[in-house]
CSV table of C-alpha atoms in Angstrom, one decimal:
chain,number,residue,atom,x,y,z
O,125,UNK,CA,-13.0,96.4,87.1
O,126,UNK,CA,-14.0,95.2,90.5
O,127,UNK,CA,-14.7,91.6,90.3
O,128,UNK,CA,-17.0,88.8,91.6
O,129,UNK,CA,-17.6,90.2,95.1
O,130,UNK,CA,-18.5,93.6,93.8
O,131,UNK,CA,-20.9,92.0,91.3
O,132,UNK,CA,-22.4,90.0,94.0
O,133,UNK,CA,-22.9,93.1,96.2
O,134,UNK,CA,-24.6,94.8,93.3
O,135,UNK,CA,-26.9,91.8,92.6
O,136,UNK,CA,-27.8,91.8,96.4
O,137,UNK,CA,-28.8,95.4,96.0
O,138,UNK,CA,-30.9,94.3,92.9
O,139,UNK,CA,-28.6,96.3,90.7
O,140,UNK,CA,-28.0,93.8,87.9
O,141,UNK,CA,-26.8,96.4,85.5
O,142,UNK,CA,-23.9,97.1,87.8
O,143,UNK,CA,-23.4,93.4,88.5
O,144,UNK,CA,-23.2,92.7,84.7
O,145,UNK,CA,-20.6,95.4,84.4
O,146,UNK,CA,-18.5,93.7,87.1
O,147,UNK,CA,-19.1,90.1,86.0
O,148,UNK,CA,-18.9,90.5,82.2
O,149,UNK,CA,-15.1,90.7,82.0
O,150,UNK,CA,-14.7,87.7,84.3
O,151,UNK,CA,-17.1,85.7,82.1
O,152,UNK,CA,-15.2,86.8,79.0
O,153,UNK,CA,-12.0,85.6,80.7
O,154,UNK,CA,-13.5,82.1,81.1
O,155,UNK,CA,-14.8,82.0,84.6
O,156,UNK,CA,-17.3,79.2,84.3
O,157,UNK,CA,-19.3,80.2,87.6
O,158,UNK,CA,-19.7,83.7,86.3
O,159,UNK,CA,-20.7,82.5,82.9
O,160,UNK,CA,-23.4,80.4,84.6
O,161,UNK,CA,-24.6,83.3,86.6
O,162,UNK,CA,-24.8,85.6,83.5
O,163,UNK,CA,-26.7,82.8,81.8
O,164,UNK,CA,-29.2,82.7,84.7
O,165,UNK,CA,-29.7,86.5,84.7
O,166,UNK,CA,-30.5,86.5,81.0
O,167,UNK,CA,-32.6,83.3,81.3
O,168,UNK,CA,-34.8,84.8,84.0
O,169,UNK,CA,-34.6,88.6,83.3
O,170,UNK,CA,-33.6,90.1,86.6
O,171,UNK,CA,-33.4,93.6,88.1
O,172,UNK,CA,-34.2,95.5,84.9
O,173,UNK,CA,-32.2,93.2,82.7
O,174,UNK,CA,-34.6,91.9,80.0
O,175,UNK,CA,-35.1,88.1,79.5
O,176,UNK,CA,-32.9,87.2,76.5
O,177,UNK,CA,-32.7,83.4,75.8
O,178,UNK,CA,-30.0,83.9,73.1
O,179,UNK,CA,-27.7,85.5,75.6
O,180,UNK,CA,-28.7,82.9,78.2
O,181,UNK,CA,-27.8,80.1,75.7
O,182,UNK,CA,-24.4,81.7,74.9
O,183,UNK,CA,-23.3,82.0,78.5
O,184,UNK,CA,-24.7,78.6,79.6
O,185,UNK,CA,-22.9,77.0,76.6
O,186,UNK,CA,-19.6,78.7,77.5
O,187,UNK,CA,-19.9,77.3,81.1
O,188,UNK,CA,-21.1,73.9,79.8
O,189,UNK,CA,-17.9,73.7,77.8
O,190,UNK,CA,-16.0,73.7,81.1
O,191,UNK,CA,-18.2,71.0,82.5
O,192,UNK,CA,-20.3,73.2,84.6
O,193,UNK,CA,-23.2,70.8,85.3
O,194,UNK,CA,-25.8,73.4,86.3
O,195,UNK,CA,-25.2,75.2,83.0
O,196,UNK,CA,-25.5,71.9,81.2
O,197,UNK,CA,-28.8,71.1,83.0
O,198,UNK,CA,-30.2,74.6,82.1
O,199,UNK,CA,-29.2,74.0,78.4
O,200,UNK,CA,-31.4,70.9,78.7
O,201,UNK,CA,-34.3,72.9,80.1
O,202,UNK,CA,-34.0,75.5,77.3
O,203,UNK,CA,-33.9,72.7,74.6
O,204,UNK,CA,-36.8,70.9,76.3
O,205,UNK,CA,-39.0,74.1,76.4
O,206,UNK,CA,-37.8,75.5,73.0
O,207,UNK,CA,-36.6,78.7,74.7
O,208,UNK,CA,-33.9,80.5,72.6
O,209,UNK,CA,-33.6,77.5,70.3
O,210,UNK,CA,-36.1,75.3,68.5
O,211,UNK,CA,-37.5,72.6,70.9
O,212,UNK,CA,-35.3,69.6,70.5
O,213,UNK,CA,-35.9,66.5,72.7
O,214,UNK,CA,-32.7,64.8,71.7
O,215,UNK,CA,-30.6,67.8,72.6
O,216,UNK,CA,-32.4,68.2,75.8
O,217,UNK,CA,-31.9,64.4,76.5
O,218,UNK,CA,-28.1,64.8,75.8
O,219,UNK,CA,-27.7,67.9,78.0
O,220,UNK,CA,-29.5,66.3,81.0
O,221,UNK,CA,-27.4,63.1,80.5
O,222,UNK,CA,-24.2,65.3,80.4
O,223,UNK,CA,-25.2,67.2,83.5
O,224,UNK,CA,-25.8,64.0,85.3
O,225,UNK,CA,-22.3,62.7,84.2
O,226,UNK,CA,-20.9,65.8,85.7
O,227,UNK,CA,-22.6,65.4,89.0
O,228,UNK,CA,-26.0,67.3,88.8
O,229,UNK,CA,-27.8,64.6,90.8
O,230,UNK,CA,-30.0,61.6,90.8
O,231,UNK,CA,-33.1,63.7,90.1
O,232,UNK,CA,-32.1,63.7,86.5
O,233,UNK,CA,-32.8,60.0,86.1
O,234,UNK,CA,-36.5,60.8,86.7
O,235,UNK,CA,-36.3,63.7,84.3
O,236,UNK,CA,-34.6,61.6,81.6
O,237,UNK,CA,-37.2,58.7,82.0
O,238,UNK,CA,-40.1,61.2,81.7
O,239,UNK,CA,-38.5,62.9,78.7
O,240,UNK,CA,-37.9,59.6,77.0
O,241,UNK,CA,-41.7,58.7,77.3
O,242,UNK,CA,-42.4,61.5,74.8
O,243,UNK,CA,-39.6,60.7,72.5
O,244,UNK,CA,-39.5,58.3,69.5
O,245,UNK,CA,-37.0,55.5,69.8
O,246,UNK,CA,-35.0,57.3,67.0
O,247,UNK,CA,-34.9,60.5,69.2
O,248,UNK,CA,-33.7,58.5,72.2
O,249,UNK,CA,-31.0,56.9,70.2
O,250,UNK,CA,-30.0,60.3,68.9
O,251,UNK,CA,-29.8,61.6,72.5
O,252,UNK,CA,-27.6,58.7,73.4
O,253,UNK,CA,-25.3,59.2,70.4
O,254,UNK,CA,-25.0,63.0,71.2
O,255,UNK,CA,-24.3,62.2,74.8
O,256,UNK,CA,-21.5,59.8,73.9
O,257,UNK,CA,-20.0,62.3,71.4
O,258,UNK,CA,-20.1,65.1,73.9
O,259,UNK,CA,-18.6,63.1,76.7
O,260,UNK,CA,-15.9,61.7,74.4
O,261,UNK,CA,-14.8,65.2,73.6
O,262,UNK,CA,-15.5,66.7,77.1
O,263,UNK,CA,-14.8,64.0,79.7
O,264,UNK,CA,-16.3,64.7,83.1
O,265,UNK,CA,-14.1,65.8,85.9
O,266,UNK,CA,-13.7,63.6,87.8
O,267,UNK,CA,-14.8,60.8,85.5
O,268,UNK,CA,-17.9,59.1,86.7
O,269,UNK,CA,-18.5,55.4,87.3
O,270,UNK,CA,-19.6,54.4,83.7
O,271,UNK,CA,-22.3,52.1,85.2
O,272,UNK,CA,-24.1,55.1,86.8
O,273,UNK,CA,-24.6,57.1,83.5
O,274,UNK,CA,-28.1,56.5,82.3
O,275,UNK,CA,-27.3,56.7,78.6
């Protein structure tokens, strides 16, 4: 197996089948960045690779377990839109919070505020509970200033 650079060269040629052959072993070995890239390929369907939200969820979740903030954000989007999973605002809220805690950016505060407007108080409370539960088990690296986390 070649590796990341060979997969990148294949993707730049729009040969995502070759890219997947190069990247799959790296993803299976736990490379969070490659897991995120595989999730993105399946999320969007690229270069002849069909869109597959179940595979996207799998790879995003693997990267999210390693605190990959972009994967966590994308999980929030999938839950928010009900793609690959039933639509679940509390789960979306949790993933957006977790992504924020891992450094995804201030733009998430606006997204969280907008999402909360469509949620019941019980759903928001569940989102807070899920966020705390996740962060207790998977502390951000480096730990954020607790006063900056919107949950």
